[in-house]
Amino acid sequence: QDNDQLEGQINTLMSVGVRQKLEAELINGDGGPGEILGFKKQATAAGITTGKPADRIGAALTDLKAEGWNPNVIVMNPRDWFAIESERAEDGDGQYVIGTPRDPAPPSLWGTPVVVTNGMPQGEALILDTSVAALLDRQEVTVEASRHDGDNFRRNMVTILAELRAGLAVFAPTATRLVTLAGTPTP
């Protein structure tokens, strides 16, 4: 209460942390009682074992389209995206395949936008038709502080709680693909 600026900074940091945790759960969540079953656990394995990462993603996009889906987003780890983005032509001129460091192309592959996030594990990419998934947003992030927790009052401490209520509904898991970007996919 003594410093409004500090309160605002704490609210911002806690809100960002909660949203990052939600993002990680939406991608990697294991499910279970009261937990989110993430996209990775629901996605169909692409099963593509050859080719460069961009080619594997292209093959998975084609597979989804051939099955009647409209894949409209690719989710990748920043390191994997950089590996694709910094790839150079093999013809000896050393030119970048996608854009240049001075004038980079927007993140997309095969005409599909790429969302780059640390929430996606390195070595894999998710391809989604988002029209068959929904973020169930029950409550925005709230941040509360209290001195009425345990012996906080006596010890002059404050407990801070940041939370939100959300879920994920994937109506057609077959509209998603999990692509292993190198080596052989794990079952």
mmCIF file with all atom_site columns, C-alpha atoms in Angstrom:
data_model
loop_
_atom_site.group_PDB
_atom_site.id
_atom_site.type_symbol
_atom_site.label_atom_id
_atom_site.label_alt_id
_atom_site.label_comp_id
_atom_site.label_asym_id
_atom_site.label_entity_id
_atom_site.label_seq_id
_atom_site.pdbx_PDB_ins_code
_atom_site.Cartn_x
_atom_site.Cartn_y
_atom_site.Cartn_z
_atom_site.occupancy
_atom_site.B_iso_or_equiv
_atom_site.pdbx_formal_charge
_atom_site.auth_seq_id
_atom_site.auth_comp_id
_atom_site.auth_asym_id
_atom_site.auth_atom_id
_atom_site.pdbx_PDB_model_num
ATOM 1   C CA . GLN A 1 1   ? 0.000   0.000   0.000   1.00 0.00 ? 1   GLN A CA 1
ATOM 2   C CA . ASP A 1 2   ? 2.998   2.297   0.462   1.00 0.00 ? 2   ASP A CA 1
ATOM 3   C CA . ASN A 1 3   ? 4.056   2.270   -3.163  1.00 0.00 ? 3   ASN A CA 1
ATOM 4   C CA . ASP A 1 4   ? 1.557   2.181   -6.033  1.00 0.00 ? 4   ASP A CA 1
ATOM 5   C CA . GLN A 1 5   ? 4.337   1.714   -8.571  1.00 0.00 ? 5   GLN A CA 1
ATOM 6   C CA . LEU A 1 6   ? 5.592   -1.389  -6.732  1.00 0.00 ? 6   LEU A CA 1
ATOM 7   C CA . GLU A 1 7   ? 2.042   -2.761  -6.580  1.00 0.00 ? 7   GLU A CA 1
ATOM 8   C CA . GLY A 1 8   ? 1.670   -2.241  -10.332 1.00 0.00 ? 8   GLY A CA 1
ATOM 9   C CA . GLN A 1 9   ? 4.990   -3.956  -11.022 1.00 0.00 ? 9   GLN A CA 1
ATOM 10  C CA . ILE A 1 10  ? 4.061   -6.951  -8.850  1.00 0.00 ? 10  ILE A CA 1
ATOM 11  C CA . ASN A 1 11  ? 0.677   -7.225  -10.584 1.00 0.00 ? 11  ASN A CA 1
ATOM 12  C CA . THR A 1 12  ? 2.351   -7.153  -13.987 1.00 0.00 ? 12  THR A CA 1
ATOM 13  C CA . LEU A 1 13  ? 4.983   -9.756  -13.075 1.00 0.00 ? 13  LEU A CA 1
ATOM 14  C CA . MET A 1 14  ? 2.467   -12.093 -11.485 1.00 0.00 ? 14  MET A CA 1
ATOM 15  C CA . SER A 1 15  ? 0.024   -11.739 -14.416 1.00 0.00 ? 15  SER A CA 1
ATOM 16  C CA . VAL A 1 16  ? 2.753   -12.503 -16.947 1.00 0.00 ? 16  VAL A CA 1
ATOM 17  C CA . GLY A 1 17  ? 3.824   -15.544 -14.929 1.00 0.00 ? 17  GLY A CA 1
ATOM 18  C CA . VAL A 1 18  ? 0.283   -16.912 -14.777 1.00 0.00 ? 18  VAL A CA 1
ATOM 19  C CA . ARG A 1 19  ? -0.207  -16.418 -18.528 1.00 0.00 ? 19  ARG A CA 1
ATOM 20  C CA . GLN A 1 20  ? 3.112   -18.156 -19.265 1.00 0.00 ? 20  GLN A CA 1
ATOM 21  C CA . LYS A 1 21  ? 2.024   -21.101 -17.132 1.00 0.00 ? 21  LYS A CA 1
ATOM 22  C CA . LEU A 1 22  ? -1.295  -21.234 -19.001 1.00 0.00 ? 22  LEU A CA 1
ATOM 23  C CA . GLU A 1 23  ? 0.532   -21.223 -22.338 1.00 0.00 ? 23  GLU A CA 1
ATOM 24  C CA . ALA A 1 24  ? 2.761   -24.093 -21.194 1.00 0.00 ? 24  ALA A CA 1
ATOM 25  C CA . GLU A 1 25  ? -0.299  -26.059 -20.036 1.00 0.00 ? 25  GLU A CA 1
ATOM 26  C CA . LEU A 1 26  ? -2.171  -25.425 -23.301 1.00 0.00 ? 26  LEU A CA 1
ATOM 27  C CA . ILE A 1 27  ? 0.751   -26.916 -25.194 1.00 0.00 ? 27  ILE A CA 1
ATOM 28  C CA . ASN A 1 28  ? 2.149   -29.555 -22.813 1.00 0.00 ? 28  ASN A CA 1
ATOM 29  C CA . GLY A 1 29  ? -0.539  -30.208 -20.179 1.00 0.00 ? 29  GLY A CA 1
ATOM 30  C CA . ASP A 1 30  ? -0.870  -33.817 -19.012 1.00 0.00 ? 30  ASP A CA 1
ATOM 31  C CA . GLY A 1 31  ? -4.541  -33.562 -18.103 1.00 0.00 ? 31  GLY A CA 1
ATOM 32  C CA . GLY A 1 32  ? -5.993  -35.235 -15.038 1.00 0.00 ? 32  GLY A CA 1
ATOM 33  C CA . PRO A 1 33  ? -8.460  -33.932 -12.461 1.00 0.00 ? 33  PRO A CA 1
ATOM 34  C CA . GLY A 1 34  ? -8.587  -30.142 -12.684 1.00 0.00 ? 34  GLY A CA 1
ATOM 35  C CA . GLU A 1 35  ? -5.712  -30.018 -15.174 1.00 0.00 ? 35  GLU A CA 1
ATOM 36  C CA . ILE A 1 36  ? -5.574  -29.076 -18.854 1.00 0.00 ? 36  ILE A CA 1
ATOM 37  C CA . LEU A 1 37  ? -4.926  -31.796 -21.433 1.00 0.00 ? 37  LEU A CA 1
ATOM 38  C CA . GLY A 1 38  ? -2.649  -29.905 -23.818 1.00 0.00 ? 38  GLY A CA 1
ATOM 39  C CA . PHE A 1 39  ? -2.434  -29.907 -27.590 1.00 0.00 ? 39  PHE A CA 1
ATOM 40  C CA . LYS A 1 40  ? 0.643   -32.170 -27.643 1.00 0.00 ? 40  LYS A CA 1
ATOM 41  C CA . LYS A 1 41  ? -1.114  -34.946 -25.733 1.00 0.00 ? 41  LYS A CA 1
ATOM 42  C CA . GLN A 1 42  ? -4.121  -34.747 -28.063 1.00 0.00 ? 42  GLN A CA 1
ATOM 43  C CA . ALA A 1 43  ? -2.300  -34.275 -31.370 1.00 0.00 ? 43  ALA A CA 1
ATOM 44  C CA . THR A 1 44  ? -1.892  -37.023 -33.933 1.00 0.00 ? 44  THR A CA 1
ATOM 45  C CA . ALA A 1 45  ? 1.768   -37.879 -34.503 1.00 0.00 ? 45  ALA A CA 1
ATOM 46  C CA . ALA A 1 46  ? 2.732   -36.893 -38.031 1.00 0.00 ? 46  ALA A CA 1
ATOM 47  C CA . GLY A 1 47  ? 4.999   -39.940 -38.377 1.00 0.00 ? 47  GLY A CA 1
ATOM 48  C CA . ILE A 1 48  ? 7.257   -38.195 -40.901 1.00 0.00 ? 48  ILE A CA 1
ATOM 49  C CA . THR A 1 49  ? 10.813  -39.473 -40.456 1.00 0.00 ? 49  THR A CA 1
ATOM 50  C CA . THR A 1 50  ? 12.749  -37.993 -43.372 1.00 0.00 ? 50  THR A CA 1
ATOM 51  C CA . GLY A 1 51  ? 13.565  -34.568 -44.730 1.00 0.00 ? 51  GLY A CA 1
ATOM 52  C CA . LYS A 1 52  ? 14.561  -31.252 -43.299 1.00 0.00 ? 52  LYS A CA 1
ATOM 53  C CA . PRO A 1 53  ? 12.350  -29.682 -40.599 1.00 0.00 ? 53  PRO A CA 1
ATOM 54  C CA . ALA A 1 54  ? 10.619  -27.339 -43.074 1.00 0.00 ? 54  ALA A CA 1
ATOM 55  C CA . ASP A 1 55  ? 9.894   -30.296 -45.377 1.00 0.00 ? 55  ASP A CA 1
ATOM 56  C CA . ARG A 1 56  ? 8.498   -32.371 -42.509 1.00 0.00 ? 56  ARG A CA 1
ATOM 57  C CA . ILE A 1 57  ? 6.190   -29.505 -41.559 1.00 0.00 ? 57  ILE A CA 1
ATOM 58  C CA . GLY A 1 58  ? 5.137   -29.115 -45.203 1.00 0.00 ? 58  GLY A CA 1
ATOM 59  C CA . ALA A 1 59  ? 4.311   -32.820 -45.448 1.00 0.00 ? 59  ALA A CA 1
ATOM 60  C CA . ALA A 1 60  ? 2.217   -32.654 -42.250 1.00 0.00 ? 60  ALA A CA 1
ATOM 61  C CA . LEU A 1 61  ? 0.374   -29.560 -43.541 1.00 0.00 ? 61  LEU A CA 1
ATOM 62  C CA . THR A 1 62  ? -0.369  -31.397 -46.774 1.00 0.00 ? 62  THR A CA 1
ATOM 63  C CA . ASP A 1 63  ? -1.590  -34.435 -44.826 1.00 0.00 ? 63  ASP A CA 1
ATOM 64  C CA . LEU A 1 64  ? -4.014  -32.280 -42.820 1.00 0.00 ? 64  LEU A CA 1
ATOM 65  C CA . LYS A 1 65  ? -5.292  -30.521 -45.942 1.00 0.00 ? 65  LYS A CA 1
ATOM 66  C CA . ALA A 1 66  ? -5.757  -33.860 -47.720 1.00 0.00 ? 66  ALA A CA 1
ATOM 67  C CA . GLU A 1 67  ? -7.950  -34.969 -44.807 1.00 0.00 ? 67  GLU A CA 1
ATOM 68  C CA . GLY A 1 68  ? -10.154 -31.884 -45.208 1.00 0.00 ? 68  GLY A CA 1
ATOM 69  C CA . TRP A 1 69  ? -8.738  -29.735 -42.399 1.00 0.00 ? 69  TRP A CA 1
ATOM 70  C CA . ASN A 1 70  ? -7.588  -26.126 -42.717 1.00 0.00 ? 70  ASN A CA 1
ATOM 71  C CA . PRO A 1 71  ? -4.332  -25.878 -40.732 1.00 0.00 ? 71  PRO A CA 1
ATOM 72  C CA . ASN A 1 72  ? -3.795  -22.215 -39.918 1.00 0.00 ? 72  ASN A CA 1
ATOM 73  C CA . VAL A 1 73  ? -0.980  -22.104 -37.349 1.00 0.00 ? 73  VAL A CA 1
ATOM 74  C CA . ILE A 1 74  ? 2.358   -23.781 -36.673 1.00 0.00 ? 74  ILE A CA 1
ATOM 75  C CA . VAL A 1 75  ? 3.742   -23.619 -33.121 1.00 0.00 ? 75  VAL A CA 1
ATOM 76  C CA . MET A 1 76  ? 7.525   -23.826 -32.745 1.00 0.00 ? 76  MET A CA 1
ATOM 77  C CA . ASN A 1 77  ? 10.284  -23.271 -30.218 1.00 0.00 ? 77  ASN A CA 1
ATOM 78  C CA . PRO A 1 78  ? 12.400  -20.141 -30.921 1.00 0.00 ? 78  PRO A CA 1
ATOM 79  C CA . ARG A 1 79  ? 15.551  -22.253 -31.437 1.00 0.00 ? 79  ARG A CA 1
ATOM 80  C CA . ASP A 1 80  ? 13.825  -24.463 -34.012 1.00 0.00 ? 80  ASP A CA 1
ATOM 81  C CA . TRP A 1 81  ? 12.421  -21.449 -35.853 1.00 0.00 ? 81  TRP A CA 1
ATOM 82  C CA . PHE A 1 82  ? 15.876  -19.828 -35.893 1.00 0.00 ? 82  PHE A CA 1
ATOM 83  C CA . ALA A 1 83  ? 17.394  -23.024 -37.363 1.00 0.00 ? 83  ALA A CA 1
ATOM 84  C CA . ILE A 1 84  ? 14.885  -22.872 -40.227 1.00 0.00 ? 84  ILE A CA 1
ATOM 85  C CA . GLU A 1 85  ? 15.063  -19.098 -40.603 1.00 0.00 ? 85  GLU A CA 1
ATOM 86  C CA . SER A 1 86  ? 18.885  -19.075 -40.731 1.00 0.00 ? 86  SER A CA 1
ATOM 87  C CA . GLU A 1 87  ? 19.187  -21.950 -43.207 1.00 0.00 ? 87  GLU A CA 1
ATOM 88  C CA . ARG A 1 88  ? 21.308  -21.103 -46.223 1.00 0.00 ? 88  ARG A CA 1
ATOM 89  C CA . ALA A 1 89  ? 21.044  -22.297 -49.787 1.00 0.00 ? 89  ALA A CA 1
ATOM 90  C CA . GLU A 1 90  ? 23.191  -25.309 -50.634 1.00 0.00 ? 90  GLU A CA 1
ATOM 91  C CA . ASP A 1 91  ? 24.184  -23.975 -54.070 1.00 0.00 ? 91  ASP A CA 1
ATOM 92  C CA . GLY A 1 92  ? 27.307  -22.324 -52.701 1.00 0.00 ? 92  GLY A CA 1
ATOM 93  C CA . ASP A 1 93  ? 26.227  -18.669 -52.781 1.00 0.00 ? 93  ASP A CA 1
ATOM 94  C CA . GLY A 1 94  ? 25.455  -18.701 -49.039 1.00 0.00 ? 94  GLY A CA 1
ATOM 95  C CA . GLN A 1 95  ? 22.170  -16.803 -49.393 1.00 0.00 ? 95  GLN A CA 1
ATOM 96  C CA . TYR A 1 96  ? 19.536  -17.274 -46.726 1.00 0.00 ? 96  TYR A CA 1
ATOM 97  C CA . VAL A 1 97  ? 16.562  -19.361 -47.827 1.00 0.00 ? 97  VAL A CA 1
ATOM 98  C CA . ILE A 1 98  ? 13.989  -17.356 -45.820 1.00 0.00 ? 98  ILE A CA 1
ATOM 99  C CA . GLY A 1 99  ? 14.583  -13.603 -45.672 1.00 0.00 ? 99  GLY A CA 1
ATOM 100 C CA . THR A 1 100 ? 17.844  -12.097 -44.431 1.00 0.00 ? 100 THR A CA 1
ATOM 101 C CA . PRO A 1 101 ? 19.053  -11.053 -40.976 1.00 0.00 ? 101 PRO A CA 1
ATOM 102 C CA . ARG A 1 102 ? 18.669  -7.396  -41.995 1.00 0.00 ? 102 ARG A CA 1
ATOM 103 C CA . ASP A 1 103 ? 15.250  -7.873  -43.567 1.00 0.00 ? 103 ASP A CA 1
ATOM 104 C CA . PRO A 1 104 ? 13.666  -10.994 -42.037 1.00 0.00 ? 104 PRO A CA 1
ATOM 105 C CA . ALA A 1 105 ? 10.498  -12.498 -43.442 1.00 0.00 ? 105 ALA A CA 1
ATOM 106 C CA . PRO A 1 106 ? 7.459   -12.758 -41.152 1.00 0.00 ? 106 PRO A CA 1
ATOM 107 C CA . PRO A 1 107 ? 7.412   -16.152 -39.419 1.00 0.00 ? 107 PRO A CA 1
ATOM 108 C CA . SER A 1 108 ? 5.566   -18.473 -41.781 1.00 0.00 ? 108 SER A CA 1
ATOM 109 C CA . LEU A 1 109 ? 6.129   -21.747 -43.593 1.00 0.00 ? 109 LEU A CA 1
ATOM 110 C CA . TRP A 1 110 ? 4.228   -22.947 -46.622 1.00 0.00 ? 110 TRP A CA 1
ATOM 111 C CA . GLY A 1 111 ? 1.892   -19.950 -46.317 1.00 0.00 ? 111 GLY A CA 1
ATOM 112 C CA . THR A 1 112 ? 1.002   -20.813 -42.709 1.00 0.00 ? 112 THR A CA 1
ATOM 113 C CA . PRO A 1 113 ? 1.873   -18.424 -39.839 1.00 0.00 ? 113 PRO A CA 1
ATOM 114 C CA . VAL A 1 114 ? 4.398   -19.660 -37.280 1.00 0.00 ? 114 VAL A CA 1
ATOM 115 C CA . VAL A 1 115 ? 3.869   -18.825 -33.608 1.00 0.00 ? 115 VAL A CA 1
ATOM 116 C CA . VAL A 1 116 ? 7.217   -18.853 -31.829 1.00 0.00 ? 116 VAL A CA 1
ATOM 117 C CA . THR A 1 117 ? 7.046   -19.639 -28.115 1.00 0.00 ? 117 THR A CA 1
ATOM 118 C CA . ASN A 1 118 ? 9.253   -21.020 -25.360 1.00 0.00 ? 118 ASN A CA 1
ATOM 119 C CA . GLY A 1 119 ? 6.244   -23.087 -24.301 1.00 0.00 ? 119 GLY A CA 1
ATOM 120 C CA . MET A 1 120 ? 6.859   -25.450 -27.229 1.00 0.00 ? 120 MET A CA 1
ATOM 121 C CA . PRO A 1 121 ? 9.602   -27.987 -26.532 1.00 0.00 ? 121 PRO A CA 1
ATOM 122 C CA . GLN A 1 122 ? 12.599  -27.863 -28.829 1.00 0.00 ? 122 GLN A CA 1
ATOM 123 C CA . GLY A 1 123 ? 12.659  -30.511 -31.569 1.00 0.00 ? 123 GLY A CA 1
ATOM 124 C CA . GLU A 1 124 ? 8.907   -30.593 -32.181 1.00 0.00 ? 124 GLU A CA 1
ATOM 125 C CA . ALA A 1 125 ? 6.303   -28.499 -33.964 1.00 0.00 ? 125 ALA A CA 1
ATOM 126 C CA . LEU A 1 126 ? 2.534   -28.442 -33.564 1.00 0.00 ? 126 LEU A CA 1
ATOM 127 C CA . ILE A 1 127 ? 0.302   -27.820 -36.547 1.00 0.00 ? 127 ILE A CA 1
ATOM 128 C CA . LEU A 1 128 ? -3.258  -26.818 -35.721 1.00 0.00 ? 128 LEU A CA 1
ATOM 129 C CA . ASP A 1 129 ? -6.587  -26.097 -37.340 1.00 0.00 ? 129 ASP A CA 1
ATOM 130 C CA . THR A 1 130 ? -7.720  -23.667 -34.651 1.00 0.00 ? 130 THR A CA 1
ATOM 131 C CA . SER A 1 131 ? -11.324 -23.684 -35.873 1.00 0.00 ? 131 SER A CA 1
ATOM 132 C CA . VAL A 1 132 ? -11.800 -26.968 -34.000 1.00 0.00 ? 132 VAL A CA 1
ATOM 133 C CA . ALA A 1 133 ? -10.298 -25.813 -30.693 1.00 0.00 ? 133 ALA A CA 1
ATOM 134 C CA . ALA A 1 134 ? -11.403 -23.286 -28.093 1.00 0.00 ? 134 ALA A CA 1
ATOM 135 C CA . LEU A 1 135 ? -9.797  -21.585 -25.135 1.00 0.00 ? 135 LEU A CA 1
ATOM 136 C CA . LEU A 1 136 ? -12.341 -21.716 -22.338 1.00 0.00 ? 136 LEU A CA 1
ATOM 137 C CA . ASP A 1 137 ? -11.713 -18.468 -20.478 1.00 0.00 ? 137 ASP A CA 1
ATOM 138 C CA . ARG A 1 138 ? -13.687 -18.534 -17.224 1.00 0.00 ? 138 ARG A CA 1
ATOM 139 C CA . GLN A 1 139 ? -11.811 -15.837 -15.302 1.00 0.00 ? 139 GLN A CA 1
ATOM 140 C CA . GLU A 1 140 ? -9.132  -13.336 -16.264 1.00 0.00 ? 140 GLU A CA 1
ATOM 141 C CA . VAL A 1 141 ? -5.950  -13.100 -14.201 1.00 0.00 ? 141 VAL A CA 1
ATOM 142 C CA . THR A 1 142 ? -6.542  -11.766 -10.715 1.00 0.00 ? 142 THR A CA 1
ATOM 143 C CA . VAL A 1 143 ? -3.800  -10.789 -8.283  1.00 0.00 ? 143 VAL A CA 1
ATOM 144 C CA . GLU A 1 144 ? -4.558  -10.498 -4.578  1.00 0.00 ? 144 GLU A CA 1
ATOM 145 C CA . ALA A 1 145 ? -2.355  -9.743  -1.577  1.00 0.00 ? 145 ALA A CA 1
ATOM 146 C CA . SER A 1 146 ? -3.127  -10.613 2.025   1.00 0.00 ? 146 SER A CA 1
ATOM 147 C CA . ARG A 1 147 ? -1.463  -10.426 5.407   1.00 0.00 ? 147 ARG A CA 1
ATOM 148 C CA . HIS A 1 148 ? -4.057  -12.883 6.752   1.00 0.00 ? 148 HIS A CA 1
ATOM 149 C CA . ASP A 1 149 ? -2.264  -16.101 5.836   1.00 0.00 ? 149 ASP A CA 1
ATOM 150 C CA . GLY A 1 150 ? -0.646  -18.178 8.556   1.00 0.00 ? 150 GLY A CA 1
ATOM 151 C CA . ASP A 1 151 ? 1.540   -15.948 10.710  1.00 0.00 ? 151 ASP A CA 1
ATOM 152 C CA . ASN A 1 152 ? 2.042   -13.247 8.034   1.00 0.00 ? 152 ASN A CA 1
ATOM 153 C CA . PHE A 1 153 ? 0.660   -10.482 10.253  1.00 0.00 ? 153 PHE A CA 1
ATOM 154 C CA . ARG A 1 154 ? 3.040   -11.296 13.085  1.00 0.00 ? 154 ARG A CA 1
ATOM 155 C CA . ARG A 1 155 ? 6.029   -11.655 10.743  1.00 0.00 ? 155 ARG A CA 1
ATOM 156 C CA . ASN A 1 156 ? 5.126   -8.553  8.687   1.00 0.00 ? 156 ASN A CA 1
ATOM 157 C CA . MET A 1 157 ? 4.803   -10.584 5.466   1.00 0.00 ? 157 MET A CA 1
ATOM 158 C CA . VAL A 1 158 ? 2.346   -10.591 2.597   1.00 0.00 ? 158 VAL A CA 1
ATOM 159 C CA . THR A 1 159 ? 1.072   -13.580 0.617   1.00 0.00 ? 159 THR A CA 1
ATOM 160 C CA . ILE A 1 160 ? 0.377   -12.872 -3.047  1.00 0.00 ? 160 ILE A CA 1
ATOM 161 C CA . LEU A 1 161 ? -2.023  -15.038 -5.026  1.00 0.00 ? 161 LEU A CA 1
ATOM 162 C CA . ALA A 1 162 ? -2.246  -14.799 -8.801  1.00 0.00 ? 162 ALA A CA 1
ATOM 163 C CA . GLU A 1 163 ? -4.715  -17.030 -10.621 1.00 0.00 ? 163 GLU A CA 1
ATOM 164 C CA . LEU A 1 164 ? -6.979  -17.463 -13.595 1.00 0.00 ? 164 LEU A CA 1
ATOM 165 C CA . ARG A 1 165 ? -9.517  -20.035 -14.643 1.00 0.00 ? 165 ARG A CA 1
ATOM 166 C CA . ALA A 1 166 ? -9.223  -21.496 -18.115 1.00 0.00 ? 166 ALA A CA 1
ATOM 167 C CA . GLY A 1 167 ? -9.523  -24.704 -20.062 1.00 0.00 ? 167 GLY A CA 1
ATOM 168 C CA . LEU A 1 168 ? -8.949  -26.113 -23.519 1.00 0.00 ? 168 LEU A CA 1
ATOM 169 C CA . ALA A 1 169 ? -11.444 -27.882 -25.743 1.00 0.00 ? 169 ALA A CA 1
ATOM 170 C CA . VAL A 1 170 ? -10.132 -29.696 -28.806 1.00 0.00 ? 170 VAL A CA 1
ATOM 171 C CA . PHE A 1 171 ? -13.196 -30.836 -30.709 1.00 0.00 ? 171 PHE A CA 1
ATOM 172 C CA . ALA A 1 172 ? -11.261 -32.806 -33.345 1.00 0.00 ? 172 ALA A CA 1
ATOM 173 C CA . PRO A 1 173 ? -7.793  -34.016 -32.277 1.00 0.00 ? 173 PRO A CA 1
ATOM 174 C CA . THR A 1 174 ? -7.304  -35.388 -35.806 1.00 0.00 ? 174 THR A CA 1
ATOM 175 C CA . ALA A 1 175 ? -7.058  -31.742 -36.972 1.00 0.00 ? 175 ALA A CA 1
ATOM 176 C CA . THR A 1 176 ? -3.690  -31.416 -35.212 1.00 0.00 ? 176 THR A CA 1
ATOM 177 C CA . ARG A 1 177 ? -0.283  -32.873 -35.995 1.00 0.00 ? 177 ARG A CA 1
ATOM 178 C CA . LEU A 1 178 ? 2.806   -33.199 -33.836 1.00 0.00 ? 178 LEU A CA 1
ATOM 179 C CA . VAL A 1 179 ? 5.907   -33.135 -36.026 1.00 0.00 ? 179 VAL A CA 1
ATOM 180 C CA . THR A 1 180 ? 9.303   -34.356 -34.862 1.00 0.00 ? 180 THR A CA 1
ATOM 181 C CA . LEU A 1 181 ? 11.803  -32.052 -36.539 1.00 0.00 ? 181 LEU A CA 1
ATOM 182 C CA . ALA A 1 182 ? 14.863  -34.317 -36.564 1.00 0.00 ? 182 ALA A CA 1
ATOM 183 C CA . GLY A 1 183 ? 15.625  -38.011 -36.217 1.00 0.00 ? 183 GLY A CA 1
ATOM 184 C CA . THR A 1 184 ? 12.912  -40.575 -35.784 1.00 0.00 ? 184 THR A CA 1
ATOM 185 C CA . PRO A 1 185 ? 9.737   -39.619 -33.906 1.00 0.00 ? 185 PRO A CA 1
ATOM 186 C CA . THR A 1 186 ? 9.213   -41.210 -30.525 1.00 0.00 ? 186 THR A CA 1
ATOM 187 C CA . PRO A 1 187 ? 5.980   -43.199 -30.117 1.00 0.00 ? 187 PRO A CA 1
#
